[in-house]
Each structure stands twice: as structure tokens, then as C-alpha cells.
PDB file of C-alpha atoms in Angstrom:
ATOM      1  CA  GLN A  12     -33.189 192.393  53.544  1.00 75.00           C
ATOM      2  CA  SER A  13     -31.306 195.597  54.357  1.00 91.00           C
ATOM      3  CA  ALA A  14     -31.405 197.219  57.773  1.00 95.00           C
ATOM      4  CA  LEU A  15     -33.440 200.391  58.064  1.00 97.00           C
ATOM      5  CA  THR A  16     -31.288 203.532  58.183  1.00 98.00           C
ATOM      6  CA  GLN A  17     -31.006 205.509  61.402  1.00 98.00           C
ATOM      7  CA  PRO A  18     -28.563 208.272  62.358  1.00 98.00           C
ATOM      8  CA  ALA A  19     -25.640 206.859  64.321  1.00 98.00           C
ATOM      9  CA  SER A  20     -26.033 209.397  67.087  1.00 98.00           C
ATOM     10  CA  VAL A  21     -28.328 212.158  68.324  1.00 98.00           C
ATOM     11  CA  SER A  22     -27.739 214.389  71.315  1.00 97.00           C
ATOM     12  CA  GLY A  23     -29.645 216.967  73.303  1.00 97.00           C
ATOM     13  CA  SER A  24     -29.683 218.824  76.582  1.00 97.00           C
ATOM     14  CA  PRO A  25     -32.010 217.952  79.458  1.00 97.00           C
ATOM     15  CA  GLY A  26     -35.504 219.243  78.811  1.00 97.00           C
ATOM     16  CA  GLN A  27     -35.050 219.511  75.056  1.00 97.00           C
ATOM     17  CA  SER A  28     -36.800 217.434  72.421  1.00 98.00           C
ATOM     18  CA  ILE A  29     -34.976 215.220  69.949  1.00 98.00           C
ATOM     19  CA  THR A  30     -36.151 213.226  66.955  1.00 98.00           C
ATOM     20  CA  ILE A  31     -34.675 210.007  65.597  1.00 98.00           C
ATOM     21  CA  SER A  32     -35.425 209.068  62.003  1.00 98.00           C
ATOM     22  CA  CYS A  33     -35.799 205.587  60.548  1.00 98.00           C
ATOM     23  CA  THR A  34     -35.686 205.420  56.762  1.00 98.00           C
ATOM     24  CA  GLY A  35     -36.722 202.405  54.789  1.00 97.00           C
ATOM     25  CA  ALA A  36     -38.554 201.743  51.552  1.00 96.00           C
ATOM     26  CA  ARG A  37     -42.025 201.240  50.225  1.00 96.00           C
ATOM     27  CA  SER A  38     -41.542 197.504  50.862  1.00 95.00           C
ATOM     28  CA  ASP A  39     -41.236 198.016  54.594  1.00 96.00           C
ATOM     29  CA  VAL A  40     -41.742 201.317  56.460  1.00 96.00           C
ATOM     30  CA  GLY A  41     -43.683 202.925  53.642  1.00 96.00           C
ATOM     31  CA  GLY A  42     -45.904 199.964  52.972  1.00 95.00           C
ATOM     32  CA  TYR A  43     -47.164 199.023  56.406  1.00 96.00           C
ATOM     33  CA  ASN A  44     -48.175 200.644  59.687  1.00 96.00           C
ATOM     34  CA  PHE A  45     -46.145 198.133  61.672  1.00 96.00           C
ATOM     35  CA  VAL A  46     -43.226 200.213  62.859  1.00 97.00           C
ATOM     36  CA  SER A  47     -41.948 199.697  66.379  1.00 98.00           C
ATOM     37  CA  TRP A  48     -39.344 201.461  68.466  1.00 98.00           C
ATOM     38  CA  TYR A  49     -37.120 199.994  71.174  1.00 98.00           C
ATOM     39  CA  GLN A  50     -34.863 201.463  73.845  1.00 98.00           C
ATOM     40  CA  GLN A  51     -31.793 199.513  74.944  1.00 98.00           C
ATOM     41  CA  HIS A  52     -29.534 200.377  77.846  1.00 98.00           C
ATOM     42  CA  PRO A  53     -26.034 198.834  77.925  1.00 97.00           C
ATOM     43  CA  GLY A  54     -26.065 195.161  78.814  1.00 96.00           C
ATOM     44  CA  LYS A  55     -29.858 195.028  78.901  1.00 97.00           C
ATOM     45  CA  ALA A  56     -32.551 193.568  76.682  1.00 98.00           C
ATOM     46  CA  PRO A  57     -34.443 196.001  74.453  1.00 98.00           C
ATOM     47  CA  LYS A  58     -37.620 197.597  75.782  1.00 98.00           C
ATOM     48  CA  LEU A  59     -40.619 198.253  73.546  1.00 98.00           C
ATOM     49  CA  LEU A  60     -41.483 201.966  73.422  1.00 98.00           C
ATOM     50  CA  ILE A  61     -43.813 202.304  70.419  1.00 98.00           C
ATOM     51  CA  TYR A  62     -45.774 199.860  68.286  1.00 97.00           C
ATOM     52  CA  GLU A  63     -47.840 200.277  65.125  1.00 96.00           C
ATOM     53  CA  VAL A  64     -46.148 203.629  64.419  1.00 97.00           C
ATOM     54  CA  THR A  65     -47.796 205.708  67.139  1.00 98.00           C
ATOM     55  CA  ASN A  66     -48.985 203.513  70.005  1.00 97.00           C
ATOM     56  CA  ARG A  67     -47.362 203.347  73.428  1.00 97.00           C
ATOM     57  CA  PRO A  68     -47.551 200.201  75.562  1.00 96.00           C
ATOM     58  CA  SER A  69     -48.912 200.628  79.035  1.00 95.00           C
ATOM     59  CA  GLY A  70     -46.271 202.047  81.363  1.00 96.00           C
ATOM     60  CA  VAL A  71     -44.213 203.842  78.711  1.00 97.00           C
ATOM     61  CA  SER A  72     -43.824 207.556  79.323  1.00 97.00           C
ATOM     62  CA  ASN A  73     -45.847 209.888  77.113  1.00 97.00           C
ATOM     63  CA  ARG A  74     -42.591 211.759  76.479  1.00 98.00           C
ATOM     64  CA  PHE A  75     -42.032 209.155  73.751  1.00 98.00           C
ATOM     65  CA  SER A  76     -44.053 209.543  70.564  1.00 98.00           C
ATOM     66  CA  GLY A  77     -43.932 208.040  67.094  1.00 98.00           C
ATOM     67  CA  SER A  78     -44.933 209.138  63.628  1.00 98.00           C
ATOM     68  CA  LYS A  79     -44.448 208.234  59.983  1.00 98.00           C
ATOM     69  CA  SER A  80     -44.307 210.048  56.679  1.00 97.00           C
ATOM     70  CA  GLY A  81     -43.752 208.090  53.499  1.00 97.00           C
ATOM     71  CA  ASN A  82     -40.820 205.744  53.891  1.00 97.00           C
ATOM     72  CA  THR A  83     -39.511 207.413  57.050  1.00 98.00           C
ATOM     73  CA  ALA A  84     -40.665 206.822  60.604  1.00 98.00           C
ATOM     74  CA  SER A  85     -39.652 209.001  63.522  1.00 98.00           C
ATOM     75  CA  LEU A  86     -39.357 208.745  67.289  1.00 98.00           C
ATOM     76  CA  THR A  87     -39.531 211.950  69.286  1.00 98.00           C
ATOM     77  CA  ILE A  88     -38.375 212.174  72.868  1.00 98.00           C
ATOM     78  CA  SER A  89     -39.627 215.303  74.586  1.00 98.00           C
ATOM     79  CA  GLY A  90     -38.388 216.685  77.889  1.00 97.00           C
ATOM     80  CA  LEU A  91     -35.131 214.769  77.518  1.00 98.00           C
ATOM     81  CA  GLN A  92     -33.902 213.217  80.758  1.00 97.00           C
ATOM     82  CA  ALA A  93     -30.586 211.670  81.778  1.00 97.00           C
ATOM     83  CA  GLU A  94     -32.216 208.228  81.906  1.00 97.00           C
ATOM     84  CA  ASP A  95     -33.074 208.518  78.214  1.00 98.00           C
ATOM     85  CA  GLU A  96     -29.403 208.066  77.335  1.00 98.00           C
ATOM     86  CA  ALA A  97     -29.449 204.713  75.539  1.00 98.00           C
ATOM     87  CA  ASP A  98     -29.509 203.081  72.113  1.00 98.00           C
ATOM     88  CA  TYR A  99     -32.733 203.225  70.128  1.00 98.00           C
ATOM     89  CA  TYR A 100     -33.835 200.878  67.355  1.00 98.00           C
ATOM     90  CA  CYS A 101     -36.728 200.973  64.954  1.00 98.00           C
ATOM     91  CA  SER A 102     -38.276 197.885  63.427  1.00 98.00           C
ATOM     92  CA  SER A 103     -40.646 197.391  60.521  1.00 97.00           C
ATOM     93  CA  TYR A 104     -42.753 194.654  58.994  1.00 95.00           C
ATOM     94  CA  THR A 105     -41.443 193.708  55.572  1.00 95.00           C
ATOM     95  CA  GLY A 106     -44.176 191.382  54.387  1.00 90.00           C
ATOM     96  CA  ALA A 107     -44.638 187.593  54.593  1.00 89.00           C
ATOM     97  CA  SER A 108     -44.409 187.745  58.397  1.00 89.00           C
ATOM     98  CA  THR A 109     -40.825 188.969  58.343  1.00 93.00           C
ATOM     99  CA  TYR A 110     -39.275 191.969  60.050  1.00 95.00           C
ATOM    100  CA  VAL A 111     -36.188 194.160  59.879  1.00 97.00           C
ATOM    101  CA  PHE A 112     -34.509 196.340  62.489  1.00 98.00           C
ATOM    102  CA  GLY A 113     -32.868 199.697  62.031  1.00 98.00           C
ATOM    103  CA  THR A 114     -29.150 200.339  62.347  1.00 98.00           C
ATOM    104  CA  GLY A 115     -29.583 201.903  65.772  1.00 98.00           C
ATOM    105  CA  THR A 116     -29.085 205.383  67.216  1.00 98.00           C
ATOM    106  CA  LYS A 117     -27.090 206.298  70.286  1.00 98.00           C
ATOM    107  CA  VAL A 118     -28.774 209.090  72.230  1.00 98.00           C
ATOM    108  CA  THR A 119     -26.531 211.228  74.401  1.00 98.00           C
ATOM    109  CA  VAL A 120     -27.884 213.622  77.014  1.00 97.00           C
ATOM    110  CA  LEU A 121     -25.453 216.527  77.236  1.00 95.00           C
TER     111      LEU A 121
ATOM    112  CA  GLN B  17     -46.167 187.157  84.783  1.00 93.00           C
ATOM    113  CA  VAL B  18     -44.644 185.746  81.617  1.00 96.00           C
ATOM    114  CA  GLN B  19     -40.887 185.215  81.664  1.00 97.00           C
ATOM    115  CA  LEU B  20     -38.454 183.920  79.042  1.00 98.00           C
ATOM    116  CA  GLN B  21     -35.020 182.432  79.681  1.00 98.00           C
ATOM    117  CA  GLU B  22     -32.444 181.453  77.072  1.00 98.00           C
ATOM    118  CA  SER B  23     -30.044 178.570  77.598  1.00 97.00           C
ATOM    119  CA  GLY B  24     -27.399 176.757  75.604  1.00 95.00           C
ATOM    120  CA  PRO B  25     -23.665 176.509  74.957  1.00 96.00           C
ATOM    121  CA  GLY B  26     -21.716 179.734  75.138  1.00 96.00           C
ATOM    122  CA  LEU B  27     -19.059 178.487  72.728  1.00 98.00           C
ATOM    123  CA  VAL B  28     -19.585 176.831  69.357  1.00 98.00           C
ATOM    124  CA  LYS B  29     -16.943 175.759  66.844  1.00 98.00           C
ATOM    125  CA  PRO B  30     -16.969 177.115  63.276  1.00 97.00           C
ATOM    126  CA  SER B  31     -19.011 175.019  60.821  1.00 97.00           C
ATOM    127  CA  GLU B  32     -20.964 173.411  63.666  1.00 98.00           C
ATOM    128  CA  THR B  33     -24.587 174.002  64.744  1.00 98.00           C
ATOM    129  CA  LEU B  34     -25.603 176.588  67.321  1.00 98.00           C
ATOM    130  CA  SER B  35     -28.488 175.326  69.456  1.00 98.00           C
ATOM    131  CA  LEU B  36     -30.380 177.464  71.949  1.00 98.00           C
ATOM    132  CA  THR B  37     -33.543 176.908  73.974  1.00 98.00           C
ATOM    133  CA  CYS B  38     -35.967 179.445  75.373  1.00 98.00           C
ATOM    134  CA  THR B  39     -37.921 178.293  78.412  1.00 98.00           C
ATOM    135  CA  VAL B  40     -41.214 180.094  78.936  1.00 97.00           C
ATOM    136  CA  SER B  41     -42.846 180.439  82.342  1.00 97.00           C
ATOM    137  CA  GLY B  42     -46.205 181.946  83.190  1.00 96.00           C
ATOM    138  CA  TYR B  43     -47.855 181.046  79.875  1.00 95.00           C
ATOM    139  CA  SER B  44     -48.399 177.899  77.828  1.00 94.00           C
ATOM    140  CA  ILE B  45     -46.773 178.391  74.428  1.00 93.00           C
ATOM    141  CA  SER B  46     -49.326 176.069  72.818  1.00 90.00           C
ATOM    142  CA  SER B  47     -52.137 178.456  73.809  1.00 90.00           C
ATOM    143  CA  GLY B  48     -51.184 181.234  71.466  1.00 86.00           C
ATOM    144  CA  TYR B  49     -48.811 184.033  70.408  1.00 92.00           C
ATOM    145  CA  TYR B  50     -45.779 183.948  68.192  1.00 94.00           C
ATOM    146  CA  TRP B  51     -42.345 183.286  69.684  1.00 95.00           C
ATOM    147  CA  GLY B  52     -39.236 184.859  68.270  1.00 96.00           C
ATOM    148  CA  TRP B  53     -35.458 185.077  68.221  1.00 98.00           C
ATOM    149  CA  VAL B  54     -33.340 188.228  67.832  1.00 98.00           C
ATOM    150  CA  ARG B  55     -29.570 188.523  67.947  1.00 98.00           C
ATOM    151  CA  GLN B  56     -27.043 191.308  68.503  1.00 98.00           C
ATOM    152  CA  PRO B  57     -23.335 190.996  67.588  1.00 98.00           C
ATOM    153  CA  PRO B  58     -20.989 192.708  70.049  1.00 97.00           C
ATOM    154  CA  GLY B  59     -21.171 196.479  69.612  1.00 96.00           C
ATOM    155  CA  LYS B  60     -23.640 196.189  66.745  1.00 97.00           C
ATOM    156  CA  GLY B  61     -27.373 196.424  66.123  1.00 97.00           C
ATOM    157  CA  LEU B  62     -30.293 194.069  66.488  1.00 98.00           C
ATOM    158  CA  GLU B  63     -31.115 191.463  63.852  1.00 98.00           C
ATOM    159  CA  TRP B  64     -34.452 189.654  63.594  1.00 97.00           C
ATOM    160  CA  ILE B  65     -33.791 185.927  63.154  1.00 97.00           C
ATOM    161  CA  GLY B  66     -37.289 184.511  62.952  1.00 96.00           C
ATOM    162  CA  SER B  67     -40.511 183.550  64.670  1.00 96.00           C
ATOM    163  CA  ILE B  68     -42.716 180.529  65.211  1.00 95.00           C
ATOM    164  CA  SER B  69     -46.450 180.523  65.841  1.00 93.00           C
ATOM    165  CA  HIS B  70     -48.061 178.510  68.622  1.00 92.00           C
ATOM    166  CA  SER B  71     -49.227 176.088  65.935  1.00 91.00           C
ATOM    167  CA  GLY B  72     -45.709 175.624  64.548  1.00 92.00           C
ATOM    168  CA  SER B  73     -45.664 177.884  61.479  1.00 94.00           C
ATOM    169  CA  THR B  74     -42.227 179.375  60.997  1.00 96.00           C
ATOM    170  CA  TYR B  75     -40.977 182.624  59.490  1.00 95.00           C
ATOM    171  CA  TYR B  76     -37.299 183.386  58.940  1.00 96.00           C
ATOM    172  CA  ASN B  77     -35.025 186.263  58.023  1.00 96.00           C
ATOM    173  CA  PRO B  78     -34.326 185.700  54.309  1.00 95.00           C
ATOM    174  CA  SER B  79     -30.612 186.229  54.868  1.00 95.00           C
ATOM    175  CA  LEU B  80     -30.512 183.349  57.382  1.00 97.00           C
ATOM    176  CA  LYS B  81     -33.267 181.147  56.031  1.00 95.00           C
ATOM    177  CA  SER B  82     -30.982 178.501  54.536  1.00 96.00           C
ATOM    178  CA  ARG B  83     -29.264 177.904  57.883  1.00 98.00           C
ATOM    179  CA  VAL B  84     -31.906 178.435  60.571  1.00 98.00           C
ATOM    180  CA  ALA B  85     -34.649 176.352  62.130  1.00 98.00           C
ATOM    181  CA  ILE B  86     -37.017 177.280  64.963  1.00 98.00           C
ATOM    182  CA  SER B  87     -39.145 174.656  66.672  1.00 97.00           C
ATOM    183  CA  LEU B  88     -41.540 174.186  69.596  1.00 96.00           C
ATOM    184  CA  ASP B  89     -41.457 171.659  72.413  1.00 95.00           C
ATOM    185  CA  THR B  90     -44.858 172.118  74.036  1.00 94.00           C
ATOM    186  CA  SER B  91     -44.259 169.310  76.545  1.00 95.00           C
ATOM    187  CA  LYS B  92     -41.451 171.354  78.072  1.00 96.00           C
ATOM    188  CA  ASN B  93     -42.984 174.756  77.274  1.00 96.00           C
ATOM    189  CA  GLN B  94     -39.893 175.654  75.294  1.00 97.00           C
ATOM    190  CA  PHE B  95     -38.995 176.806  71.820  1.00 97.00           C
ATOM    191  CA  SER B  96     -35.606 176.364  70.201  1.00 98.00           C
ATOM    192  CA  LEU B  97     -33.244 177.873  67.674  1.00 98.00           C
ATOM    193  CA  LYS B  98     -30.796 175.967  65.523  1.00 98.00           C
ATOM    194  CA  LEU B  99     -28.319 177.789  63.304  1.00 98.00           C
ATOM    195  CA  HIS B 100     -26.203 175.572  61.085  1.00 98.00           C
ATOM    196  CA  SER B 101     -22.728 176.056  59.617  1.00 98.00           C
ATOM    197  CA  VAL B 102     -21.834 178.917  61.939  1.00 98.00           C
ATOM    198  CA  THR B 103     -18.943 181.320  61.410  1.00 98.00           C
ATOM    199  CA  ALA B 104     -17.421 184.058  63.544  1.00 98.00           C
ATOM    200  CA  ALA B 105     -20.055 186.414  62.111  1.00 98.00           C
ATOM    201  CA  ASP B 106     -22.680 184.512  64.112  1.00 98.00           C
ATOM    202  CA  THR B 107     -21.048 185.526  67.394  1.00 98.00           C
ATOM    203  CA  ALA B 108     -23.715 187.511  69.201  1.00 98.00           C
ATOM    204  CA  VAL B 109     -26.051 187.859  72.154  1.00 98.00           C
ATOM    205  CA  TYR B 110     -29.143 185.846  71.294  1.00 98.00           C
ATOM    206  CA  TYR B 111     -32.506 186.907  72.709  1.00 98.00           C
ATOM    207  CA  CYS B 112     -35.808 185.088  72.725  1.00 98.00           C
ATOM    208  CA  ALA B 113     -38.888 187.288  72.818  1.00 97.00           C
ATOM    209  CA  ARG B 114     -42.696 187.382  72.621  1.00 96.00           C
ATOM    210  CA  PRO B 115     -44.759 190.005  70.795  1.00 95.00           C
ATOM    211  CA  ARG B 116     -47.350 192.095  72.563  1.00 93.00           C
ATOM    212  CA  ASP B 117     -50.223 190.988  70.352  1.00 88.00           C
ATOM    213  CA  PHE B 118     -51.738 187.502  70.385  1.00 84.00           C
ATOM    214  CA  TRP B 119     -52.335 187.526  66.626  1.00 83.00           C
ATOM    215  CA  SER B 120     -49.172 189.186  65.373  1.00 83.00           C
ATOM    216  CA  SER B 121     -45.440 188.582  65.443  1.00 82.00           C
ATOM    217  CA  ASP B 122     -44.867 192.350  65.538  1.00 86.00           C
ATOM    218  CA  ALA B 123     -43.491 194.404  68.442  1.00 94.00           C
ATOM    219  CA  PHE B 124     -41.732 192.225  71.013  1.00 96.00           C
ATOM    220  CA  ASP B 125     -42.625 193.385  74.524  1.00 95.00           C
ATOM    221  CA  ILE B 126     -41.354 190.453  76.583  1.00 97.00           C
ATOM    222  CA  TRP B 127     -37.675 189.537  76.244  1.00 98.00           C
ATOM    223  CA  GLY B 128     -35.309 187.056  77.783  1.00 98.00           C
ATOM    224  CA  GLN B 129     -32.126 188.385  79.360  1.00 98.00           C
ATOM    225  CA  GLY B 130     -30.077 187.215  76.382  1.00 98.00           C
ATOM    226  CA  THR B 131     -27.279 184.699  76.114  1.00 98.00           C
ATOM    227  CA  MET B 132     -23.848 185.308  74.583  1.00 98.00           C
ATOM    228  CA  VAL B 133     -22.699 182.780  72.010  1.00 98.00           C
ATOM    229  CA  THR B 134     -19.155 182.899  70.682  1.00 98.00           C
ATOM    230  CA  VAL B 135     -18.118 181.044  67.546  1.00 98.00           C
ATOM    231  CA  SER B 136     -14.474 180.083  67.830  1.00 97.00           C
ATOM    232  CA  SER B 137     -12.235 177.067  67.527  1.00 95.00           C
TER     233      SER B 137
END
């Protein structure tokens, strides 16, 4: 079970939009609409941002949006803010009630 | 308000068994949901360890399956993780978590604060 591939780092200026990719295979990202995204600040537990590819839990800013095309899922953060500086992880169902996380992306707000 | 809290030894010797407990408050674990464990080595990414349903069905990361066991203790409203034959590579922060959906083990939206476990002699 290999980790999903994410870019190690993405950066942007305040107010800009950035997109983080999450590449897997047909056996995970491409095969199911169970992709989630998490935000993690240093020393803190992850926070769920997106579930089932595009859905936001209650209380999550609409500046966060998710999408998927083929074997690659994406998280877009619009109107980038200083508080968005954190690590971001994707996760996907891989069948038989098992899951895999992505390698993680560090977002830097310039 | 549902809360999860991990507990257990912070130091485990190589080749021994890592044992952690997650105490759940605000919800009876026998009533529903799946309950999961995730770990994060220092400076590295998240790794899904496994989940257990409220009825006791277990699901494990294939790469850990031969060494891991997750169980429920409904009398104490706790669920536990055991990882056998540990090595330094098992040094990590271990989180317990609950998914957002009653019927699925996908998308953890409630997390414990995490507990650091170091494997060292």
C-alpha cells in the first residue's frame, strides 16, 4: 500500500489561490469517490477539510474546495490567508475498508 | 460533545509490544461508528493503522496487518491498539480518531490530541 503522491511544498501570496494535487491509482483515488483532505498545524491533530472528494464539513471555510479527475484529486485554497500556512494531507479509500494517506504538502504563505 | 484521549507508555523497548488505549467520552462506542488509529513519525506524514467497528470488525493497513490488533472494551468505553515486535521505525505520534459518518470508516473528523511513543532500549 503506497502513499498517495503530493507535492512536498506549495506557496502563494495572501489573496491568491493555490492547488495541491494528490495522485494515486485506479485502485484508490481513481476507483472511489472517498477522497478526504486534512489540514495540520504544527503540534496539532489533523483537521478534516473535505470528504467524499468535494464536500465540506460544517464550519469549514468555503475557501477550501476539492475535486477529482481520473487518478488525481486536488484541493484548492482560494483567497489564501496567513492562517492557511500548514501541512495538508489527502486520504483515499483503497478497498476492503482500508485507507491510505498522501505524502503531505507544506503550504507557505509568502 | 464527543472527545477522544489516548493513553499509554511513552517508551517501549525494541521487539516488545506497544499498547495504547483511547478513552471516548460523550458517546457510547457500542452504539455505532468505526473507531480508528493513525500514526505520524517525527517530521513525516500520516499513516492509517486500522479501524474497528462498534460490533468488533477490524480492518488493518496491509503493511502492518501481521503485527497489529485493535480491540474494544465497551465496559470502559475504550478501544485499544497493540503493535507487536516494534522497532525504531514505529516511533511516532499515535492518534485515535472517529469518522464523520456513522456507517463509514472514511474521513476522520474527531481526533484525540495524540500521544508520542518512542521505541528505544
